[in-house]
């Protein structure tokens, strides 16, 4: 399949890829830097379906002397260290935050577009937030809006999620058939299906994950699957 320069030939839809929340080329920030002492970041990547729970059973000791009753001493269980299940919960929180940002953009770009929607700053921050607000405002000024396509919504497939402290990175494939249309006439302006592969950076502050960076890896026009990373 030939890679398409969609973002340049189709400025309306490609500049507003609702499902991927990546209508823009924002430099990736966040956990791409080094870890402590200049070394590589410490990261955990665990598919949630592989999560397990580790339990520490109590230990017992007993002694029975002639003519006396049996005495059993129980040692309380030790405090468990973070388990695979803990890491899976972290990853799930990051992925849910990413999906929430996708929904926030979809809602803010529907008719009428709302660049001041509170869902936007609740799920993203920094340059990403400002770029989305600006693009949505452009739609509003031009009398455009976005609605779901024939599939009823974008298909999001998360390829990998890596968490390192308060930073996270997601690689995600999005199949998006959202329709950009003219609000006054109902005329369709762009209904091209796009398959986009993105890397999203998230940061945690006050125990809330937000999208802080986006990088477009590939975009294919009329495709049903993304390029392999």
JSON list of C-alpha atoms in Angstrom, two decimals:
[
{"chain": "A", "resi": 1, "resn": "UNK", "atom": "CA", "xyz": [0.00, 0.00, 0.00]},
{"chain": "A", "resi": 2, "resn": "UNK", "atom": "CA", "xyz": [1.36, 3.43, -0.94]},
{"chain": "A", "resi": 3, "resn": "UNK", "atom": "CA", "xyz": [1.72, 5.95, 1.85]},
{"chain": "A", "resi": 4, "resn": "UNK", "atom": "CA", "xyz": [-0.43, 8.98, 1.20]},
{"chain": "A", "resi": 5, "resn": "UNK", "atom": "CA", "xyz": [0.52, 12.57, 1.95]},
{"chain": "A", "resi": 6, "resn": "UNK", "atom": "CA", "xyz": [-2.95, 13.04, 3.35]},
{"chain": "A", "resi": 7, "resn": "UNK", "atom": "CA", "xyz": [-2.16, 15.86, 5.73]},
{"chain": "A", "resi": 8, "resn": "UNK", "atom": "CA", "xyz": [-1.19, 18.12, 2.84]},
{"chain": "A", "resi": 9, "resn": "UNK", "atom": "CA", "xyz": [-3.72, 17.12, 0.18]},
{"chain": "A", "resi": 10, "resn": "UNK", "atom": "CA", "xyz": [-6.76, 17.11, 2.46]},
{"chain": "A", "resi": 11, "resn": "UNK", "atom": "CA", "xyz": [-6.33, 20.02, 4.87]},
{"chain": "A", "resi": 12, "resn": "UNK", "atom": "CA", "xyz": [-9.85, 19.91, 6.31]},
{"chain": "A", "resi": 13, "resn": "UNK", "atom": "CA", "xyz": [-10.10, 16.29, 7.40]},
{"chain": "A", "resi": 14, "resn": "UNK", "atom": "CA", "xyz": [-6.42, 15.64, 7.85]},
{"chain": "A", "resi": 15, "resn": "UNK", "atom": "CA", "xyz": [-6.06, 18.74, 9.96]},
{"chain": "A", "resi": 16, "resn": "UNK", "atom": "CA", "xyz": [-8.84, 17.49, 12.15]},
{"chain": "A", "resi": 17, "resn": "UNK", "atom": "CA", "xyz": [-8.40, 13.77, 12.67]},
{"chain": "A", "resi": 18, "resn": "UNK", "atom": "CA", "xyz": [-10.96, 13.49, 15.46]},
{"chain": "A", "resi": 19, "resn": "UNK", "atom": "CA", "xyz": [-10.45, 9.87, 16.44]},
{"chain": "A", "resi": 20, "resn": "UNK", "atom": "CA", "xyz": [-6.71, 10.13, 16.84]},
{"chain": "A", "resi": 21, "resn": "UNK", "atom": "CA", "xyz": [-6.82, 13.52, 18.59]},
{"chain": "A", "resi": 22, "resn": "UNK", "atom": "CA", "xyz": [-3.77, 14.26, 16.49]},
{"chain": "A", "resi": 23, "resn": "UNK", "atom": "CA", "xyz": [-4.75, 16.86, 13.97]},
{"chain": "A", "resi": 24, "resn": "UNK", "atom": "CA", "xyz": [-1.42, 18.55, 14.46]},
{"chain": "A", "resi": 25, "resn": "UNK", "atom": "CA", "xyz": [2.30, 17.88, 14.49]},
{"chain": "A", "resi": 26, "resn": "UNK", "atom": "CA", "xyz": [3.22, 18.67, 18.07]},
{"chain": "A", "resi": 27, "resn": "UNK", "atom": "CA", "xyz": [6.70, 17.82, 19.21]},
{"chain": "A", "resi": 28, "resn": "UNK", "atom": "CA", "xyz": [6.67, 14.89, 21.58]},
{"chain": "A", "resi": 29, "resn": "UNK", "atom": "CA", "xyz": [7.43, 15.86, 25.15]},
{"chain": "A", "resi": 30, "resn": "UNK", "atom": "CA", "xyz": [7.30, 14.04, 28.45]},
{"chain": "A", "resi": 31, "resn": "UNK", "atom": "CA", "xyz": [8.92, 10.67, 29.04]},
{"chain": "A", "resi": 32, "resn": "UNK", "atom": "CA", "xyz": [11.15, 10.65, 25.98]},
{"chain": "A", "resi": 33, "resn": "UNK", "atom": "CA", "xyz": [13.95, 12.07, 28.10]},
{"chain": "A", "resi": 34, "resn": "UNK", "atom": "CA", "xyz": [16.47, 10.24, 30.22]},
{"chain": "A", "resi": 35, "resn": "UNK", "atom": "CA", "xyz": [15.89, 8.82, 33.65]},
{"chain": "A", "resi": 36, "resn": "UNK", "atom": "CA", "xyz": [17.77, 9.55, 36.86]},
{"chain": "A", "resi": 37, "resn": "UNK", "atom": "CA", "xyz": [21.50, 10.38, 36.59]},
{"chain": "A", "resi": 38, "resn": "UNK", "atom": "CA", "xyz": [21.23, 10.73, 32.83]},
{"chain": "A", "resi": 39, "resn": "UNK", "atom": "CA", "xyz": [20.49, 7.05, 32.26]},
{"chain": "A", "resi": 40, "resn": "UNK", "atom": "CA", "xyz": [17.59, 5.51, 30.34]},
{"chain": "A", "resi": 41, "resn": "UNK", "atom": "CA", "xyz": [14.15, 5.89, 31.92]},
{"chain": "A", "resi": 42, "resn": "UNK", "atom": "CA", "xyz": [12.85, 3.07, 34.04]},
{"chain": "A", "resi": 43, "resn": "UNK", "atom": "CA", "xyz": [9.65, 1.87, 32.47]},
{"chain": "A", "resi": 44, "resn": "UNK", "atom": "CA", "xyz": [6.97, -0.76, 32.88]},
{"chain": "A", "resi": 45, "resn": "UNK", "atom": "CA", "xyz": [5.02, -2.20, 29.98]},
{"chain": "A", "resi": 46, "resn": "UNK", "atom": "CA", "xyz": [2.43, -4.79, 31.00]},
{"chain": "A", "resi": 47, "resn": "UNK", "atom": "CA", "xyz": [-0.65, -5.75, 28.98]},
{"chain": "A", "resi": 48, "resn": "UNK", "atom": "CA", "xyz": [-3.58, -5.54, 31.42]},
{"chain": "A", "resi": 49, "resn": "UNK", "atom": "CA", "xyz": [-4.90, -8.93, 30.35]},
{"chain": "A", "resi": 50, "resn": "UNK", "atom": "CA", "xyz": [-1.71, -10.49, 31.71]},
{"chain": "A", "resi": 51, "resn": "UNK", "atom": "CA", "xyz": [-2.10, -8.90, 35.10]},
{"chain": "A", "resi": 52, "resn": "UNK", "atom": "CA", "xyz": [-2.00, -11.21, 38.11]},
{"chain": "A", "resi": 53, "resn": "UNK", "atom": "CA", "xyz": [-2.39, -10.72, 41.82]},
{"chain": "A", "resi": 54, "resn": "UNK", "atom": "CA", "xyz": [0.41, -11.74, 44.13]},
{"chain": "A", "resi": 55, "resn": "UNK", "atom": "CA", "xyz": [-0.54, -12.61, 47.67]},
{"chain": "A", "resi": 56, "resn": "UNK", "atom": "CA", "xyz": [1.83, -13.28, 50.59]},
{"chain": "A", "resi": 57, "resn": "UNK", "atom": "CA", "xyz": [0.45, -16.05, 52.80]},
{"chain": "A", "resi": 58, "resn": "UNK", "atom": "CA", "xyz": [0.98, -15.90, 56.57]},
{"chain": "A", "resi": 59, "resn": "UNK", "atom": "CA", "xyz": [3.46, -18.33, 58.11]},
{"chain": "A", "resi": 60, "resn": "UNK", "atom": "CA", "xyz": [2.73, -20.44, 61.19]},
{"chain": "A", "resi": 61, "resn": "UNK", "atom": "CA", "xyz": [4.80, -22.29, 63.77]},
{"chain": "A", "resi": 62, "resn": "UNK", "atom": "CA", "xyz": [3.58, -24.77, 66.38]},
{"chain": "A", "resi": 63, "resn": "UNK", "atom": "CA", "xyz": [4.84, -26.52, 69.47]},
{"chain": "A", "resi": 64, "resn": "UNK", "atom": "CA", "xyz": [3.18, -29.28, 71.50]},
{"chain": "A", "resi": 65, "resn": "UNK", "atom": "CA", "xyz": [4.64, -30.35, 74.84]},
{"chain": "A", "resi": 66, "resn": "UNK", "atom": "CA", "xyz": [3.54, -33.51, 76.69]},
{"chain": "A", "resi": 67, "resn": "UNK", "atom": "CA", "xyz": [0.49, -32.78, 78.84]},
{"chain": "A", "resi": 68, "resn": "UNK", "atom": "CA", "xyz": [-0.08, -29.32, 77.38]},
{"chain": "A", "resi": 69, "resn": "UNK", "atom": "CA", "xyz": [-2.36, -27.92, 74.75]},
{"chain": "A", "resi": 70, "resn": "UNK", "atom": "CA", "xyz": [-1.08, -27.21, 71.21]},
{"chain": "A", "resi": 71, "resn": "UNK", "atom": "CA", "xyz": [-0.03, -23.60, 70.75]},
{"chain": "A", "resi": 72, "resn": "UNK", "atom": "CA", "xyz": [-0.03, -22.04, 67.26]},
{"chain": "A", "resi": 73, "resn": "UNK", "atom": "CA", "xyz": [1.79, -18.74, 66.61]},
{"chain": "A", "resi": 74, "resn": "UNK", "atom": "CA", "xyz": [0.83, -16.83, 63.49]},
{"chain": "A", "resi": 75, "resn": "UNK", "atom": "CA", "xyz": [3.16, -14.32, 61.82]},
{"chain": "A", "resi": 76, "resn": "UNK", "atom": "CA", "xyz": [1.23, -11.55, 60.02]},
{"chain": "A", "resi": 77, "resn": "UNK", "atom": "CA", "xyz": [1.79, -11.35, 56.25]},
{"chain": "A", "resi": 78, "resn": "UNK", "atom": "CA", "xyz": [4.53, -9.04, 55.09]},
{"chain": "A", "resi": 79, "resn": "UNK", "atom": "CA", "xyz": [3.64, -5.94, 53.13]},
{"chain": "A", "resi": 80, "resn": "UNK", "atom": "CA", "xyz": [3.55, -6.85, 49.45]},
{"chain": "A", "resi": 81, "resn": "UNK", "atom": "CA", "xyz": [5.70, -4.94, 47.01]},
{"chain": "A", "resi": 82, "resn": "UNK", "atom": "CA", "xyz": [4.06, -3.48, 43.89]},
{"chain": "A", "resi": 83, "resn": "UNK", "atom": "CA", "xyz": [2.86, -6.32, 41.71]},
{"chain": "A", "resi": 84, "resn": "UNK", "atom": "CA", "xyz": [2.18, -6.90, 38.06]},
{"chain": "A", "resi": 85, "resn": "UNK", "atom": "CA", "xyz": [-1.43, -6.02, 38.81]},
{"chain": "A", "resi": 86, "resn": "UNK", "atom": "CA", "xyz": [-0.36, -2.61, 40.16]},
{"chain": "A", "resi": 87, "resn": "UNK", "atom": "CA", "xyz": [1.52, -1.91, 36.92]},
{"chain": "A", "resi": 88, "resn": "UNK", "atom": "CA", "xyz": [-1.49, -3.00, 34.90]},
{"chain": "A", "resi": 89, "resn": "UNK", "atom": "CA", "xyz": [-3.71, -0.57, 36.81]},
{"chain": "A", "resi": 90, "resn": "UNK", "atom": "CA", "xyz": [-1.28, 2.25, 36.02]},
{"chain": "A", "resi": 91, "resn": "UNK", "atom": "CA", "xyz": [-1.36, 1.37, 32.34]},
{"chain": "A", "resi": 92, "resn": "UNK", "atom": "CA", "xyz": [-5.15, 1.17, 32.37]},
{"chain": "A", "resi": 93, "resn": "UNK", "atom": "CA", "xyz": [-5.35, 4.65, 33.91]},
{"chain": "A", "resi": 94, "resn": "UNK", "atom": "CA", "xyz": [-3.09, 6.04, 31.17]},
{"chain": "A", "resi": 95, "resn": "UNK", "atom": "CA", "xyz": [-5.08, 4.39, 28.38]},
{"chain": "A", "resi": 96, "resn": "UNK", "atom": "CA", "xyz": [-8.38, 5.59, 29.84]},
{"chain": "A", "resi": 97, "resn": "UNK", "atom": "CA", "xyz": [-6.96, 9.12, 29.97]},
{"chain": "A", "resi": 98, "resn": "UNK", "atom": "CA", "xyz": [-6.01, 8.93, 26.30]},
{"chain": "A", "resi": 99, "resn": "UNK", "atom": "CA", "xyz": [-9.47, 7.67, 25.33]},
{"chain": "A", "resi": 100, "resn": "UNK", "atom": "CA", "xyz": [-11.05, 10.45, 27.40]},
{"chain": "A", "resi": 101, "resn": "UNK", "atom": "CA", "xyz": [-9.07, 13.01, 25.39]},
{"chain": "A", "resi": 102, "resn": "UNK", "atom": "CA", "xyz": [-10.33, 11.45, 22.16]},
{"chain": "A", "resi": 103, "resn": "UNK", "atom": "CA", "xyz": [-13.91, 11.76, 23.39]},
{"chain": "A", "resi": 104, "resn": "UNK", "atom": "CA", "xyz": [-13.27, 15.35, 24.50]},
{"chain": "A", "resi": 105, "resn": "UNK", "atom": "CA", "xyz": [-12.15, 16.35, 21.01]},
{"chain": "A", "resi": 106, "resn": "UNK", "atom": "CA", "xyz": [-15.06, 14.50, 19.38]},
{"chain": "A", "resi": 107, "resn": "UNK", "atom": "CA", "xyz": [-17.57, 16.31, 21.57]},
{"chain": "A", "resi": 108, "resn": "UNK", "atom": "CA", "xyz": [-15.93, 19.72, 21.15]},
{"chain": "A", "resi": 109, "resn": "UNK", "atom": "CA", "xyz": [-15.86, 19.39, 17.35]},
{"chain": "A", "resi": 110, "resn": "UNK", "atom": "CA", "xyz": [-19.51, 18.38, 16.97]},
{"chain": "A", "resi": 111, "resn": "UNK", "atom": "CA", "xyz": [-22.15, 20.91, 15.97]},
{"chain": "A", "resi": 112, "resn": "UNK", "atom": "CA", "xyz": [-21.68, 23.55, 17.20]},
{"chain": "A", "resi": 113, "resn": "UNK", "atom": "CA", "xyz": [-17.90, 23.37, 17.65]},
{"chain": "A", "resi": 114, "resn": "UNK", "atom": "CA", "xyz": [-16.87, 24.53, 21.11]},
{"chain": "A", "resi": 115, "resn": "UNK", "atom": "CA", "xyz": [-13.20, 25.49, 21.52]},
{"chain": "A", "resi": 116, "resn": "UNK", "atom": "CA", "xyz": [-13.82, 26.43, 25.16]},
{"chain": "A", "resi": 117, "resn": "UNK", "atom": "CA", "xyz": [-15.21, 23.03, 26.15]},
{"chain": "A", "resi": 118, "resn": "UNK", "atom": "CA", "xyz": [-14.01, 22.22, 29.70]},
{"chain": "A", "resi": 119, "resn": "UNK", "atom": "CA", "xyz": [-13.36, 18.63, 28.62]},
{"chain": "A", "resi": 120, "resn": "UNK", "atom": "CA", "xyz": [-10.36, 19.80, 26.60]},
{"chain": "A", "resi": 121, "resn": "UNK", "atom": "CA", "xyz": [-8.22, 21.18, 29.48]},
{"chain": "A", "resi": 122, "resn": "UNK", "atom": "CA", "xyz": [-9.43, 18.31, 31.64]},
{"chain": "A", "resi": 123, "resn": "UNK", "atom": "CA", "xyz": [-7.75, 15.78, 29.34]},
{"chain": "A", "resi": 124, "resn": "UNK", "atom": "CA", "xyz": [-4.83, 17.61, 27.66]},
{"chain": "A", "resi": 125, "resn": "UNK", "atom": "CA", "xyz": [-2.34, 20.34, 28.36]},
{"chain": "A", "resi": 126, "resn": "UNK", "atom": "CA", "xyz": [0.26, 22.65, 26.88]},
{"chain": "A", "resi": 127, "resn": "UNK", "atom": "CA", "xyz": [0.76, 23.03, 23.13]},
{"chain": "A", "resi": 128, "resn": "UNK", "atom": "CA", "xyz": [-1.61, 20.15, 22.39]},
{"chain": "A", "resi": 129, "resn": "UNK", "atom": "CA", "xyz": [-4.47, 21.90, 24.16]},
{"chain": "A", "resi": 130, "resn": "UNK", "atom": "CA", "xyz": [-3.81, 25.23, 22.44]},
{"chain": "A", "resi": 131, "resn": "UNK", "atom": "CA", "xyz": [-3.57, 23.64, 18.98]},
{"chain": "A", "resi": 132, "resn": "UNK", "atom": "CA", "xyz": [-6.86, 21.80, 19.40]},
{"chain": "A", "resi": 133, "resn": "UNK", "atom": "CA", "xyz": [-8.62, 24.90, 20.66]},
{"chain": "A", "resi": 134, "resn": "UNK", "atom": "CA", "xyz": [-7.33, 26.84, 17.66]},
{"chain": "A", "resi": 135, "resn": "UNK", "atom": "CA", "xyz": [-8.39, 24.18, 15.14]},
{"chain": "A", "resi": 136, "resn": "UNK", "atom": "CA", "xyz": [-11.85, 23.86, 16.67]},
{"chain": "A", "resi": 137, "resn": "UNK", "atom": "CA", "xyz": [-12.22, 27.64, 16.62]},
{"chain": "A", "resi": 138, "resn": "UNK", "atom": "CA", "xyz": [-11.31, 27.57, 12.91]},
{"chain": "A", "resi": 139, "resn": "UNK", "atom": "CA", "xyz": [-14.09, 25.07, 12.28]},
{"chain": "A", "resi": 140, "resn": "UNK", "atom": "CA", "xyz": [-16.54, 27.24, 14.17]},
{"chain": "A", "resi": 141, "resn": "UNK", "atom": "CA", "xyz": [-15.58, 30.37, 12.23]},
{"chain": "A", "resi": 142, "resn": "UNK", "atom": "CA", "xyz": [-15.80, 28.52, 8.90]},
{"chain": "A", "resi": 143, "resn": "UNK", "atom": "CA", "xyz": [-19.19, 26.99, 9.65]},
{"chain": "A", "resi": 144, "resn": "UNK", "atom": "CA", "xyz": [-17.85, 23.44, 9.73]},
{"chain": "A", "resi": 145, "resn": "UNK", "atom": "CA", "xyz": [-18.42, 20.61, 12.18]},
{"chain": "A", "resi": 146, "resn": "UNK", "atom": "CA", "xyz": [-17.50, 16.94, 12.51]},
{"chain": "A", "resi": 147, "resn": "UNK", "atom": "CA", "xyz": [-19.80, 13.94, 12.95]},
{"chain": "A", "resi": 148, "resn": "UNK", "atom": "CA", "xyz": [-19.18, 10.19, 13.20]},
{"chain": "A", "resi": 149, "resn": "UNK", "atom": "CA", "xyz": [-18.87, 8.29, 9.93]},
{"chain": "A", "resi": 150, "resn": "UNK", "atom": "CA", "xyz": [-20.57, 5.03, 8.88]},
{"chain": "A", "resi": 151, "resn": "UNK", "atom": "CA", "xyz": [-18.77, 3.04, 11.58]},
{"chain": "A", "resi": 152, "resn": "UNK", "atom": "CA", "xyz": [-20.29, 5.22, 14.30]},
{"chain": "A", "resi": 153, "resn": "UNK", "atom": "CA", "xyz": [-16.95, 6.23, 15.73]},
{"chain": "A", "resi": 154, "resn": "UNK", "atom": "CA", "xyz": [-13.22, 5.80, 15.44]},
{"chain": "A", "resi": 155, "resn": "UNK", "atom": "CA", "xyz": [-11.59, 2.44, 16.12]},
{"chain": "A", "resi": 156, "resn": "UNK", "atom": "CA", "xyz": [-8.71, 2.82, 18.55]},
{"chain": "A", "resi": 157, "resn": "UNK", "atom": "CA", "xyz": [-6.13, 0.04, 18.88]},
{"chain": "A", "resi": 158, "resn": "UNK", "atom": "CA", "xyz": [-3.43, 0.69, 21.45]},
{"chain": "A", "resi": 159, "resn": "UNK", "atom": "CA", "xyz": [-0.25, -1.05, 20.36]},
{"chain": "A", "resi": 160, "resn": "UNK", "atom": "CA", "xyz": [1.90, -0.35, 23.40]},
{"chain": "A", "resi": 161, "resn": "UNK", "atom": "CA", "xyz": [1.75, 1.61, 26.62]},
{"chain": "A", "resi": 162, "resn": "UNK", "atom": "CA", "xyz": [4.83, 2.45, 28.66]},
{"chain": "A", "resi": 163, "resn": "UNK", "atom": "CA", "xyz": [4.72, 4.14, 32.06]},
{"chain": "A", "resi": 164, "resn": "UNK", "atom": "CA", "xyz": [7.75, 5.71, 33.71]},
{"chain": "A", "resi": 165, "resn": "UNK", "atom": "CA", "xyz": [6.91, 7.50, 36.94]},
{"chain": "A", "resi": 166, "resn": "UNK", "atom": "CA", "xyz": [4.65, 10.43, 36.10]},
{"chain": "A", "resi": 167, "resn": "UNK", "atom": "CA", "xyz": [5.25, 10.15, 32.33]},
{"chain": "A", "resi": 168, "resn": "UNK", "atom": "CA", "xyz": [3.74, 7.72, 29.84]},
{"chain": "A", "resi": 169, "resn": "UNK", "atom": "CA", "xyz": [3.86, 6.97, 26.13]},
{"chain": "A", "resi": 170, "resn": "UNK", "atom": "CA", "xyz": [1.21, 5.27, 24.01]},
{"chain": "A", "resi": 171, "resn": "UNK", "atom": "CA", "xyz": [1.54, 3.99, 20.47]},
{"chain": "A", "resi": 172, "resn": "UNK", "atom": "CA", "xyz": [-1.92, 3.85, 18.95]},
{"chain": "A", "resi": 173, "resn": "UNK", "atom": "CA", "xyz": [-3.53, 2.96, 15.63]},
{"chain": "A", "resi": 174, "resn": "UNK", "atom": "CA", "xyz": [-6.72, 4.83, 14.78]},
{"chain": "A", "resi": 175, "resn": "UNK", "atom": "CA", "xyz": [-9.09, 3.99, 11.94]},
{"chain": "A", "resi": 176, "resn": "UNK", "atom": "CA", "xyz": [-11.11, 7.17, 11.48]},
{"chain": "A", "resi": 177, "resn": "UNK", "atom": "CA", "xyz": [-14.01, 7.73, 9.08]},
{"chain": "A", "resi": 178, "resn": "UNK", "atom": "CA", "xyz": [-15.38, 10.90, 10.71]},
{"chain": "A", "resi": 179, "resn": "UNK", "atom": "CA", "xyz": [-17.19, 13.28, 8.35]},
{"chain": "A", "resi": 180, "resn": "UNK", "atom": "CA", "xyz": [-16.40, 16.98, 8.10]},
{"chain": "A", "resi": 181, "resn": "UNK", "atom": "CA", "xyz": [-19.47, 18.85, 6.84]},
{"chain": "A", "resi": 182, "resn": "UNK", "atom": "CA", "xyz": [-20.86, 22.32, 6.22]},
{"chain": "A", "resi": 183, "resn": "UNK", "atom": "CA", "xyz": [-23.27, 23.19, 9.04]},
{"chain": "A", "resi": 184, "resn": "UNK", "atom": "CA", "xyz": [-25.47, 25.51, 6.95]},
{"chain": "A", "resi": 185, "resn": "UNK", "atom": "CA", "xyz": [-26.00, 23.20, 3.99]},
{"chain": "A", "resi": 186, "resn": "UNK", "atom": "CA", "xyz": [-25.21, 19.78, 5.41]},
{"chain": "A", "resi": 187, "resn": "UNK", "atom": "CA", "xyz": [-22.86, 19.24, 2.49]},
{"chain": "A", "resi": 188, "resn": "UNK", "atom": "CA", "xyz": [-20.01, 16.80, 3.07]},
{"chain": "A", "resi": 189, "resn": "UNK", "atom": "CA", "xyz": [-16.60, 18.44, 2.87]},
{"chain": "A", "resi": 190, "resn": "UNK", "atom": "CA", "xyz": [-14.46, 15.39, 3.62]},
{"chain": "A", "resi": 191, "resn": "UNK", "atom": "CA", "xyz": [-15.37, 11.80, 4.42]},
{"chain": "A", "resi": 192, "resn": "UNK", "atom": "CA", "xyz": [-12.07, 10.10, 3.67]},
{"chain": "A", "resi": 193, "resn": "UNK", "atom": "CA", "xyz": [-11.24, 7.15, 5.89]},
{"chain": "A", "resi": 194, "resn": "UNK", "atom": "CA", "xyz": [-7.80, 7.45, 7.42]},
{"chain": "A", "resi": 195, "resn": "UNK", "atom": "CA", "xyz": [-5.61, 4.90, 9.18]},
{"chain": "A", "resi": 196, "resn": "UNK", "atom": "CA", "xyz": [-3.22, 6.80, 11.42]},
{"chain": "A", "resi": 197, "resn": "UNK", "atom": "CA", "xyz": [-0.43, 5.62, 13.66]},
{"chain": "A", "resi": 198, "resn": "UNK", "atom": "CA", "xyz": [0.51, 8.00, 16.47]},
{"chain": "A", "resi": 199, "resn": "UNK", "atom": "CA", "xyz": [2.69, 8.22, 19.53]},
{"chain": "A", "resi": 200, "resn": "UNK", "atom": "CA", "xyz": [1.06, 10.15, 22.37]},
{"chain": "A", "resi": 201, "resn": "UNK", "atom": "CA", "xyz": [2.84, 11.42, 25.45]},
{"chain": "A", "resi": 202, "resn": "UNK", "atom": "CA", "xyz": [0.99, 11.84, 28.73]},
{"chain": "A", "resi": 203, "resn": "UNK", "atom": "CA", "xyz": [2.00, 13.41, 32.03]},
{"chain": "A", "resi": 204, "resn": "UNK", "atom": "CA", "xyz": [0.49, 12.99, 35.47]},
{"chain": "A", "resi": 205, "resn": "UNK", "atom": "CA", "xyz": [-0.15, 15.97, 37.72]},
{"chain": "A", "resi": 206, "resn": "UNK", "atom": "CA", "xyz": [-2.31, 16.00, 40.86]},
{"chain": "A", "resi": 207, "resn": "UNK", "atom": "CA", "xyz": [-2.97, 12.30, 40.13]},
{"chain": "A", "resi": 208, "resn": "UNK", "atom": "CA", "xyz": [-4.55, 13.13, 36.75]},
{"chain": "A", "resi": 209, "resn": "UNK", "atom": "CA", "xyz": [-3.11, 11.94, 33.43]},
{"chain": "A", "resi": 210, "resn": "UNK", "atom": "CA", "xyz": [-3.27, 14.38, 30.48]},
{"chain": "A", "resi": 211, "resn": "UNK", "atom": "CA", "xyz": [-2.06, 14.26, 26.89]},
{"chain": "A", "resi": 212, "resn": "UNK", "atom": "CA", "xyz": [0.92, 16.60, 26.52]},
{"chain": "A", "resi": 213, "resn": "UNK", "atom": "CA", "xyz": [2.52, 15.58, 23.23]},
{"chain": "A", "resi": 214, "resn": "UNK", "atom": "CA", "xyz": [1.65, 13.95, 19.92]},
{"chain": "A", "resi": 215, "resn": "UNK", "atom": "CA", "xyz": [3.75, 12.60, 17.08]},
{"chain": "A", "resi": 216, "resn": "UNK", "atom": "CA", "xyz": [2.37, 11.39, 13.76]},
{"chain": "A", "resi": 217, "resn": "UNK", "atom": "CA", "xyz": [4.17, 8.21, 12.68]},
{"chain": "A", "resi": 218, "resn": "UNK", "atom": "CA", "xyz": [2.16, 7.45, 9.53]},
{"chain": "A", "resi": 219, "resn": "UNK", "atom": "CA", "xyz": [-1.18, 8.27, 7.88]},
{"chain": "A", "resi": 220, "resn": "UNK", "atom": "CA", "xyz": [-2.76, 6.13, 5.14]},
{"chain": "A", "resi": 221, "resn": "UNK", "atom": "CA", "xyz": [-5.77, 7.17, 3.10]},
{"chain": "A", "resi": 222, "resn": "UNK", "atom": "CA", "xyz": [-8.58, 4.64, 2.53]},
{"chain": "A", "resi": 223, "resn": "UNK", "atom": "CA", "xyz": [-6.80, 2.00, 4.62]},
{"chain": "A", "resi": 224, "resn": "UNK", "atom": "CA", "xyz": [-8.26, -0.39, 7.16]},
{"chain": "A", "resi": 225, "resn": "UNK", "atom": "CA", "xyz": [-5.06, -0.89, 9.12]},
{"chain": "A", "resi": 226, "resn": "UNK", "atom": "CA", "xyz": [-2.04, 1.15, 10.11]},
{"chain": "A", "resi": 227, "resn": "UNK", "atom": "CA", "xyz": [1.55, 0.77, 9.08]},
{"chain": "A", "resi": 228, "resn": "UNK", "atom": "CA", "xyz": [3.64, -1.30, 11.45]},
{"chain": "A", "resi": 229, "resn": "UNK", "atom": "CA", "xyz": [5.74, 0.91, 13.73]}
]
